[in-house]
């Protein structure tokens, strides 16, 4: 999906007869601008993985959870 969106951005910029300054195109390009960075990061992950590990950075986000040991703590009736 990321690659397809990046390709669409490129095609729209080069479409014959289109005006690159049209408000609709500018809104679309602004709202999808981060796609290029995401695409490049994923495409070149094999080159960047060592740097990310060295910096203790997550690759695709993080996952965390917690356990409620005392359910009455979360019960508003006990406030």
mmCIF file of N, CA, C and O in Angstrom:
data_model
loop_
_atom_site.group_PDB
_atom_site.id
_atom_site.type_symbol
_atom_site.label_atom_id
_atom_site.label_comp_id
_atom_site.label_asym_id
_atom_site.label_seq_id
_atom_site.Cartn_x
_atom_site.Cartn_y
_atom_site.Cartn_z
ATOM 1 N N UNK A 1 0.824 -1.188 0.000
ATOM 2 C CA UNK A 1 0.000 0.000 0.000
ATOM 3 C C UNK A 1 0.874 1.260 0.000
ATOM 4 O O UNK A 1 0.564 2.220 -0.686
ATOM 5 N N UNK A 2 1.943 1.218 0.786
ATOM 6 C CA UNK A 2 2.839 2.376 0.853
ATOM 7 C C UNK A 2 3.494 2.615 -0.503
ATOM 8 O O UNK A 2 3.550 3.752 -0.984
ATOM 9 N N UNK A 3 3.989 1.550 -1.141
ATOM 10 C CA UNK A 3 4.592 1.692 -2.466
ATOM 11 C C UNK A 3 3.582 2.218 -3.485
ATOM 12 O O UNK A 3 3.913 3.071 -4.306
ATOM 13 N N UNK A 4 2.360 1.713 -3.423
ATOM 14 C CA UNK A 4 1.324 2.156 -4.367
ATOM 15 C C UNK A 4 1.014 3.635 -4.184
ATOM 16 O O UNK A 4 0.850 4.368 -5.164
ATOM 17 N N UNK A 5 0.945 4.074 -2.961
ATOM 18 C CA UNK A 5 0.663 5.482 -2.696
ATOM 19 C C UNK A 5 1.824 6.359 -3.171
ATOM 20 O O UNK A 5 1.605 7.425 -3.755
ATOM 21 N N UNK A 6 3.034 5.893 -2.964
ATOM 22 C CA UNK A 6 4.204 6.643 -3.442
ATOM 23 C C UNK A 6 4.200 6.724 -4.964
ATOM 24 O O UNK A 6 4.483 7.774 -5.535
ATOM 25 N N UNK A 7 3.863 5.623 -5.640
ATOM 26 C CA UNK A 7 3.781 5.635 -7.110
ATOM 27 C C UNK A 7 2.689 6.579 -7.592
ATOM 28 O O UNK A 7 2.865 7.313 -8.569
ATOM 29 N N UNK A 8 1.528 6.557 -6.914
ATOM 30 C CA UNK A 8 0.425 7.454 -7.280
ATOM 31 C C UNK A 8 0.857 8.907 -7.152
ATOM 32 O O UNK A 8 0.555 9.732 -8.019
ATOM 33 N N UNK A 9 1.568 9.236 -6.094
ATOM 34 C CA UNK A 9 2.060 10.607 -5.925
ATOM 35 C C UNK A 9 2.929 11.014 -7.121
ATOM 36 O O UNK A 9 2.776 12.111 -7.661
ATOM 37 N N UNK A 10 3.836 10.126 -7.519
ATOM 38 C CA UNK A 10 4.707 10.425 -8.654
ATOM 39 C C UNK A 10 3.944 10.569 -9.956
ATOM 40 O O UNK A 10 4.218 11.469 -10.750
ATOM 41 N N UNK A 11 2.980 9.693 -10.172
ATOM 42 C CA UNK A 11 2.185 9.760 -11.404
ATOM 43 C C UNK A 11 1.355 11.032 -11.473
ATOM 44 O O UNK A 11 1.257 11.667 -12.522
ATOM 45 N N UNK A 12 0.758 11.412 -10.363
ATOM 46 C CA UNK A 12 -0.054 12.635 -10.351
ATOM 47 C C UNK A 12 0.786 13.869 -10.632
ATOM 48 O O UNK A 12 0.342 14.793 -11.318
ATOM 49 N N UNK A 13 2.007 13.886 -10.139
ATOM 50 C CA UNK A 13 2.895 15.029 -10.388
ATOM 51 C C UNK A 13 3.288 15.127 -11.852
ATOM 52 O O UNK A 13 3.575 16.214 -12.352
ATOM 53 N N UNK A 14 3.317 13.985 -12.561
ATOM 54 C CA UNK A 14 3.766 13.955 -13.960
ATOM 55 C C UNK A 14 2.623 13.805 -14.957
ATOM 56 O O UNK A 14 2.867 13.695 -16.157
ATOM 57 N N UNK A 15 1.393 13.791 -14.492
ATOM 58 C CA UNK A 15 0.252 13.575 -15.371
ATOM 59 C C UNK A 15 0.128 14.709 -16.399
ATOM 60 O O UNK A 15 0.105 15.884 -16.024
ATOM 61 N N UNK A 16 0.098 14.338 -17.687
ATOM 62 C CA UNK A 16 -0.021 15.366 -18.738
ATOM 63 C C UNK A 16 -1.291 16.189 -18.554
ATOM 64 O O UNK A 16 -2.360 15.667 -18.260
ATOM 65 N N UNK A 17 -1.135 17.489 -18.688
ATOM 66 C CA UNK A 17 -2.284 18.382 -18.605
ATOM 67 C C UNK A 17 -2.697 18.742 -17.186
ATOM 68 O O UNK A 17 -3.586 19.566 -17.002
ATOM 69 N N UNK A 18 -2.076 18.143 -16.201
ATOM 70 C CA UNK A 18 -2.455 18.480 -14.825
ATOM 71 C C UNK A 18 -1.685 19.711 -14.366
ATOM 72 O O UNK A 18 -0.613 20.016 -14.850
ATOM 73 N N UNK A 19 -2.285 20.394 -13.443
ATOM 74 C CA UNK A 19 -1.640 21.575 -12.886
ATOM 75 C C UNK A 19 -1.143 21.224 -11.490
ATOM 76 O O UNK A 19 -1.927 20.943 -10.593
ATOM 77 N N UNK A 20 0.168 21.217 -11.331
ATOM 78 C CA UNK A 20 0.756 20.845 -10.041
ATOM 79 C C UNK A 20 0.369 21.802 -8.925
ATOM 80 O O UNK A 20 0.546 21.489 -7.760
ATOM 81 N N UNK A 21 -0.137 22.957 -9.273
ATOM 82 C CA UNK A 21 -0.528 23.927 -8.256
ATOM 83 C C UNK A 21 -2.007 23.834 -7.897
ATOM 84 O O UNK A 21 -2.504 24.625 -7.110
ATOM 85 N N UNK A 22 -2.730 22.873 -8.477
ATOM 86 C CA UNK A 22 -4.158 22.782 -8.179
ATOM 87 C C UNK A 22 -4.352 22.505 -6.689
ATOM 88 O O UNK A 22 -3.616 21.720 -6.086
ATOM 89 N N UNK A 23 -5.326 23.147 -6.067
ATOM 90 C CA UNK A 23 -5.528 22.999 -4.621
ATOM 91 C C UNK A 23 -5.745 21.548 -4.183
ATOM 92 O O UNK A 23 -5.190 21.109 -3.183
ATOM 93 N N UNK A 24 -6.515 20.795 -4.954
ATOM 94 C CA UNK A 24 -6.783 19.405 -4.588
ATOM 95 C C UNK A 24 -5.520 18.562 -4.581
ATOM 96 O O UNK A 24 -5.285 17.764 -3.664
ATOM 97 N N UNK A 25 -4.679 18.739 -5.593
ATOM 98 C CA UNK A 25 -3.424 17.994 -5.669
ATOM 99 C C UNK A 25 -2.493 18.403 -4.541
ATOM 100 O O UNK A 25 -1.858 17.554 -3.913
ATOM 101 N N UNK A 26 -2.424 19.681 -4.255
ATOM 102 C CA UNK A 26 -1.556 20.158 -3.182
ATOM 103 C C UNK A 26 -1.982 19.590 -1.828
ATOM 104 O O UNK A 26 -1.140 19.194 -1.020
ATOM 105 N N UNK A 27 -3.277 19.517 -1.575
ATOM 106 C CA UNK A 27 -3.783 18.934 -0.323
ATOM 107 C C UNK A 27 -3.400 17.460 -0.251
ATOM 108 O O UNK A 27 -2.912 16.973 0.777
ATOM 109 N N UNK A 28 -3.608 16.739 -1.352
ATOM 110 C CA UNK A 28 -3.261 15.318 -1.386
ATOM 111 C C UNK A 28 -1.769 15.116 -1.131
ATOM 112 O O UNK A 28 -1.375 14.271 -0.330
ATOM 113 N N UNK A 29 -0.933 15.892 -1.802
ATOM 114 C CA UNK A 29 0.515 15.743 -1.651
ATOM 115 C C UNK A 29 0.964 16.086 -0.233
ATOM 116 O O UNK A 29 1.807 15.400 0.343
ATOM 117 N N UNK A 30 0.395 17.130 0.345
ATOM 118 C CA UNK A 30 0.745 17.484 1.727
ATOM 119 C C UNK A 30 0.334 16.388 2.700
ATOM 120 O O UNK A 30 1.072 16.050 3.624
ATOM 121 N N UNK A 31 -0.856 15.834 2.502
ATOM 122 C CA UNK A 31 -1.376 14.820 3.431
ATOM 123 C C UNK A 31 -0.709 13.459 3.271
ATOM 124 O O UNK A 31 -0.856 12.604 4.136
ATOM 125 N N UNK A 32 -0.008 13.252 2.181
ATOM 126 C CA UNK A 32 0.673 11.971 1.967
ATOM 127 C C UNK A 32 2.190 12.138 1.907
ATOM 128 O O UNK A 32 2.901 11.224 1.511
ATOM 129 N N UNK A 33 2.676 13.282 2.323
ATOM 130 C CA UNK A 33 4.105 13.590 2.245
ATOM 131 C C UNK A 33 4.957 12.603 3.037
ATOM 132 O O UNK A 33 6.055 12.244 2.626
ATOM 133 N N UNK A 34 4.467 12.135 4.174
ATOM 134 C CA UNK A 34 5.254 11.243 5.029
ATOM 135 C C UNK A 34 5.406 9.846 4.440
ATOM 136 O O UNK A 34 6.219 9.063 4.914
ATOM 137 N N UNK A 35 4.662 9.542 3.395
ATOM 138 C CA UNK A 35 4.717 8.220 2.779
ATOM 139 C C UNK A 35 6.111 7.932 2.223
ATOM 140 O O UNK A 35 6.616 6.816 2.352
ATOM 141 N N UNK A 36 6.754 8.934 1.654
ATOM 142 C CA UNK A 36 8.083 8.717 1.072
ATOM 143 C C UNK A 36 9.088 8.308 2.151
ATOM 144 O O UNK A 36 9.879 7.378 1.953
ATOM 145 N N UNK A 37 9.058 8.988 3.299
ATOM 146 C CA UNK A 37 9.974 8.629 4.386
ATOM 147 C C UNK A 37 9.709 7.209 4.876
ATOM 148 O O UNK A 37 10.645 6.439 5.114
ATOM 149 N N UNK A 38 8.430 6.860 5.043
ATOM 150 C CA UNK A 38 8.077 5.518 5.498
ATOM 151 C C UNK A 38 8.522 4.475 4.479
ATOM 152 O O UNK A 38 9.114 3.458 4.833
ATOM 153 N N UNK A 39 8.259 4.736 3.219
ATOM 154 C CA UNK A 39 8.652 3.808 2.159
ATOM 155 C C UNK A 39 10.159 3.602 2.145
ATOM 156 O O UNK A 39 10.647 2.477 2.082
ATOM 157 N N UNK A 40 10.914 4.686 2.237
ATOM 158 C CA UNK A 40 12.372 4.578 2.205
ATOM 159 C C UNK A 40 12.891 3.822 3.422
ATOM 160 O O UNK A 40 13.823 3.021 3.307
ATOM 161 N N UNK A 41 12.299 4.069 4.582
ATOM 162 C CA UNK A 41 12.736 3.379 5.789
ATOM 163 C C UNK A 41 12.496 1.879 5.658
ATOM 164 O O UNK A 41 13.367 1.077 5.962
ATOM 165 N N UNK A 42 11.349 1.491 5.154
ATOM 166 C CA UNK A 42 11.031 0.071 5.001
ATOM 167 C C UNK A 42 11.890 -0.561 3.910
ATOM 168 O O UNK A 42 12.437 -1.645 4.093
ATOM 169 N N UNK A 43 12.041 0.137 2.789
ATOM 170 C CA UNK A 43 12.819 -0.404 1.669
ATOM 171 C C UNK A 43 14.292 -0.596 2.030
ATOM 172 O O UNK A 43 14.944 -1.500 1.518
ATOM 173 N N UNK A 44 14.818 0.268 2.888
ATOM 174 C CA UNK A 44 16.239 0.235 3.208
ATOM 175 C C UNK A 44 16.502 -0.233 4.637
ATOM 176 O O UNK A 44 17.570 0.022 5.190
ATOM 177 N N UNK A 45 15.548 -0.924 5.206
ATOM 178 C CA UNK A 45 15.655 -1.375 6.585
ATOM 179 C C UNK A 45 16.885 -2.246 6.804
ATOM 180 O O UNK A 45 17.560 -2.140 7.826
ATOM 181 N N UNK A 46 17.212 -3.077 5.826
ATOM 182 C CA UNK A 46 18.379 -3.947 5.981
ATOM 183 C C UNK A 46 19.671 -3.153 6.150
ATOM 184 O O UNK A 46 20.618 -3.626 6.769
ATOM 185 N N UNK A 47 19.720 -1.932 5.638
ATOM 186 C CA UNK A 47 20.907 -1.095 5.794
ATOM 187 C C UNK A 47 20.875 -0.299 7.100
ATOM 188 O O UNK A 47 21.920 0.140 7.575
ATOM 189 N N UNK A 48 19.701 -0.078 7.641
ATOM 190 C CA UNK A 48 19.545 0.767 8.820
ATOM 191 C C UNK A 48 19.358 -0.006 10.122
ATOM 192 O O UNK A 48 19.416 0.569 11.200
ATOM 193 N N UNK A 49 19.130 -1.297 10.035
ATOM 194 C CA UNK A 49 18.767 -2.074 11.225
ATOM 195 C C UNK A 49 19.843 -1.997 12.310
ATOM 196 O O UNK A 49 19.525 -1.864 13.491
ATOM 197 N N UNK A 50 21.116 -2.034 11.936
ATOM 198 C CA UNK A 50 22.180 -1.959 12.929
ATOM 199 C C UNK A 50 22.165 -0.624 13.672
ATOM 200 O O UNK A 50 22.357 -0.574 14.888
ATOM 201 N N UNK A 51 21.935 0.463 12.942
ATOM 202 C CA UNK A 51 21.859 1.785 13.579
ATOM 203 C C UNK A 51 20.671 1.858 14.539
ATOM 204 O O UNK A 51 20.793 2.423 15.633
ATOM 205 N N UNK A 52 19.548 1.324 14.133
ATOM 206 C CA UNK A 52 18.364 1.344 14.998
ATOM 207 C C UNK A 52 18.602 0.535 16.267
ATOM 208 O O UNK A 52 18.220 0.956 17.363
ATOM 209 N N UNK A 53 19.236 -0.612 16.127
ATOM 210 C CA UNK A 53 19.537 -1.449 17.292
ATOM 211 C C UNK A 53 20.517 -0.728 18.212
ATOM 212 O O UNK A 53 20.318 -0.690 19.432
ATOM 213 N N UNK A 54 21.558 -0.117 17.646
ATOM 214 C CA UNK A 54 22.546 0.604 18.449
ATOM 215 C C UNK A 54 21.917 1.753 19.235
ATOM 216 O O UNK A 54 22.333 2.067 20.344
ATOM 217 N N UNK A 55 20.886 2.375 18.653
ATOM 218 C CA UNK A 55 20.220 3.509 19.300
ATOM 219 C C UNK A 55 19.026 3.077 20.142
ATOM 220 O O UNK A 55 18.300 3.911 20.662
ATOM 221 N N UNK A 56 18.833 1.757 20.235
ATOM 222 C CA UNK A 56 17.712 1.211 21.003
ATOM 223 C C UNK A 56 16.365 1.757 20.505
ATOM 224 O O UNK A 56 15.476 2.073 21.297
ATOM 225 N N UNK A 57 16.229 1.892 19.205
ATOM 226 C CA UNK A 57 15.013 2.412 18.578
ATOM 227 C C UNK A 57 14.141 1.261 18.089
ATOM 228 O O UNK A 57 14.646 0.263 17.586
ATOM 229 N N UNK A 58 12.826 1.402 18.207
ATOM 230 C CA UNK A 58 11.940 0.367 17.660
ATOM 231 C C UNK A 58 11.921 0.441 16.134
ATOM 232 O O UNK A 58 12.108 1.502 15.557
ATOM 233 N N UNK A 59 11.694 -0.689 15.500
ATOM 234 C CA UNK A 59 11.656 -0.728 14.044
ATOM 235 C C UNK A 59 10.258 -0.406 13.532
ATOM 236 O O UNK A 59 10.077 0.466 12.702
ATOM 237 N N UNK A 60 9.258 -1.078 14.030
ATOM 238 C CA UNK A 60 7.885 -0.863 13.575
ATOM 239 C C UNK A 60 6.963 -0.460 14.714
ATOM 240 O O UNK A 60 5.791 -0.775 14.718
ATOM 241 N N UNK A 61 7.487 0.198 15.723
ATOM 242 C CA UNK A 61 6.663 0.621 16.841
ATOM 243 C C UNK A 61 6.986 -0.193 18.074
ATOM 244 O O UNK A 61 7.984 -0.912 18.132
ATOM 245 N N UNK A 62 6.160 -0.057 19.068
ATOM 246 C CA UNK A 62 6.376 -0.764 20.323
ATOM 247 C C UNK A 62 5.064 -1.386 20.784
ATOM 248 O O UNK A 62 3.990 -1.007 20.332
ATOM 249 N N UNK A 63 5.198 -2.314 21.683
ATOM 250 C CA UNK A 63 4.044 -2.981 22.265
ATOM 251 C C UNK A 63 4.251 -3.000 23.768
ATOM 252 O O UNK A 63 5.334 -3.328 24.247
ATOM 253 N N UNK A 64 3.230 -2.598 24.494
ATOM 254 C CA UNK A 64 3.333 -2.653 25.956
ATOM 255 C C UNK A 64 1.972 -3.040 26.517
ATOM 256 O O UNK A 64 0.949 -2.934 25.847
ATOM 257 N N UNK A 65 1.979 -3.499 27.747
ATOM 258 C CA UNK A 65 0.744 -3.899 28.403
ATOM 259 C C UNK A 65 0.942 -3.782 29.902
ATOM 260 O O UNK A 65 2.045 -3.567 30.389
ATOM 261 N N UNK A 66 -0.132 -3.904 30.617
ATOM 262 C CA UNK A 66 -0.053 -3.901 32.071
ATOM 263 C C UNK A 66 -1.046 -4.919 32.603
ATOM 264 O O UNK A 66 -1.961 -5.344 31.911
ATOM 265 N N UNK A 67 -0.833 -5.313 33.830
ATOM 266 C CA UNK A 67 -1.709 -6.277 34.495
ATOM 267 C C UNK A 67 -2.332 -5.609 35.706
ATOM 268 O O UNK A 67 -1.629 -4.965 36.492
ATOM 269 N N UNK A 68 -3.631 -5.744 35.841
ATOM 270 C CA UNK A 68 -4.331 -5.204 36.997
ATOM 271 C C UNK A 68 -4.326 -6.280 38.083
ATOM 272 O O UNK A 68 -4.926 -7.336 37.924
ATOM 273 N N UNK A 69 -3.614 -5.998 39.146
ATOM 274 C CA UNK A 69 -3.531 -6.967 40.245
ATOM 275 C C UNK A 69 -4.706 -6.831 41.204
ATOM 276 O O UNK A 69 -5.113 -7.797 41.835
ATOM 277 N N UNK A 70 -5.245 -5.626 41.309
ATOM 278 C CA UNK A 70 -6.383 -5.376 42.199
ATOM 279 C C UNK A 70 -7.480 -4.704 41.378
ATOM 280 O O UNK A 70 -7.440 -3.499 41.147
ATOM 281 N N UNK A 71 -8.490 -5.456 40.892
ATOM 282 C CA UNK A 71 -9.534 -4.892 40.032
ATOM 283 C C UNK A 71 -10.313 -3.764 40.696
ATOM 284 O O UNK A 71 -10.880 -2.917 40.023
ATOM 285 N N UNK A 72 -10.346 -3.698 42.016
ATOM 286 C CA UNK A 72 -11.105 -2.630 42.682
ATOM 287 C C UNK A 72 -10.438 -1.275 42.491
ATOM 288 O O UNK A 72 -11.075 -0.246 42.628
ATOM 289 N N UNK A 73 -9.160 -1.255 42.146
ATOM 290 C CA UNK A 73 -8.464 -0.003 41.919
ATOM 291 C C UNK A 73 -9.064 0.733 40.716
ATOM 292 O O UNK A 73 -9.154 1.951 40.707
ATOM 293 N N UNK A 74 -9.507 0.003 39.719
ATOM 294 C CA UNK A 74 -10.077 0.601 38.510
ATOM 295 C C UNK A 74 -11.590 0.791 38.594
ATOM 296 O O UNK A 74 -12.185 1.331 37.686
ATOM 297 N N UNK A 75 -12.215 0.393 39.688
ATOM 298 C CA UNK A 75 -13.668 0.482 39.840
ATOM 299 C C UNK A 75 -14.040 1.871 40.367
ATOM 300 O O UNK A 75 -13.684 2.224 41.483
ATOM 301 N N UNK A 76 -14.736 2.711 39.558
ATOM 302 C CA UNK A 76 -15.102 4.060 39.993
ATOM 303 C C UNK A 76 -15.987 4.045 41.248
ATOM 304 O O UNK A 76 -16.010 5.019 41.989
ATOM 305 N N UNK A 77 -16.677 2.972 41.500
ATOM 306 C CA UNK A 77 -17.535 2.903 42.687
ATOM 307 C C UNK A 77 -16.728 2.914 43.970
ATOM 308 O O UNK A 77 -17.231 3.262 45.041
ATOM 309 N N UNK A 78 -15.450 2.581 43.888
ATOM 310 C CA UNK A 78 -14.588 2.564 45.072
ATOM 311 C C UNK A 78 -13.889 3.882 45.308
ATOM 312 O O UNK A 78 -13.025 3.991 46.158
ATOM 313 N N UNK A 79 -14.228 4.906 44.537
ATOM 314 C CA UNK A 79 -13.567 6.219 44.677
ATOM 315 C C UNK A 79 -14.084 6.962 45.874
ATOM 316 O O UNK A 79 -15.178 6.891 46.280
#
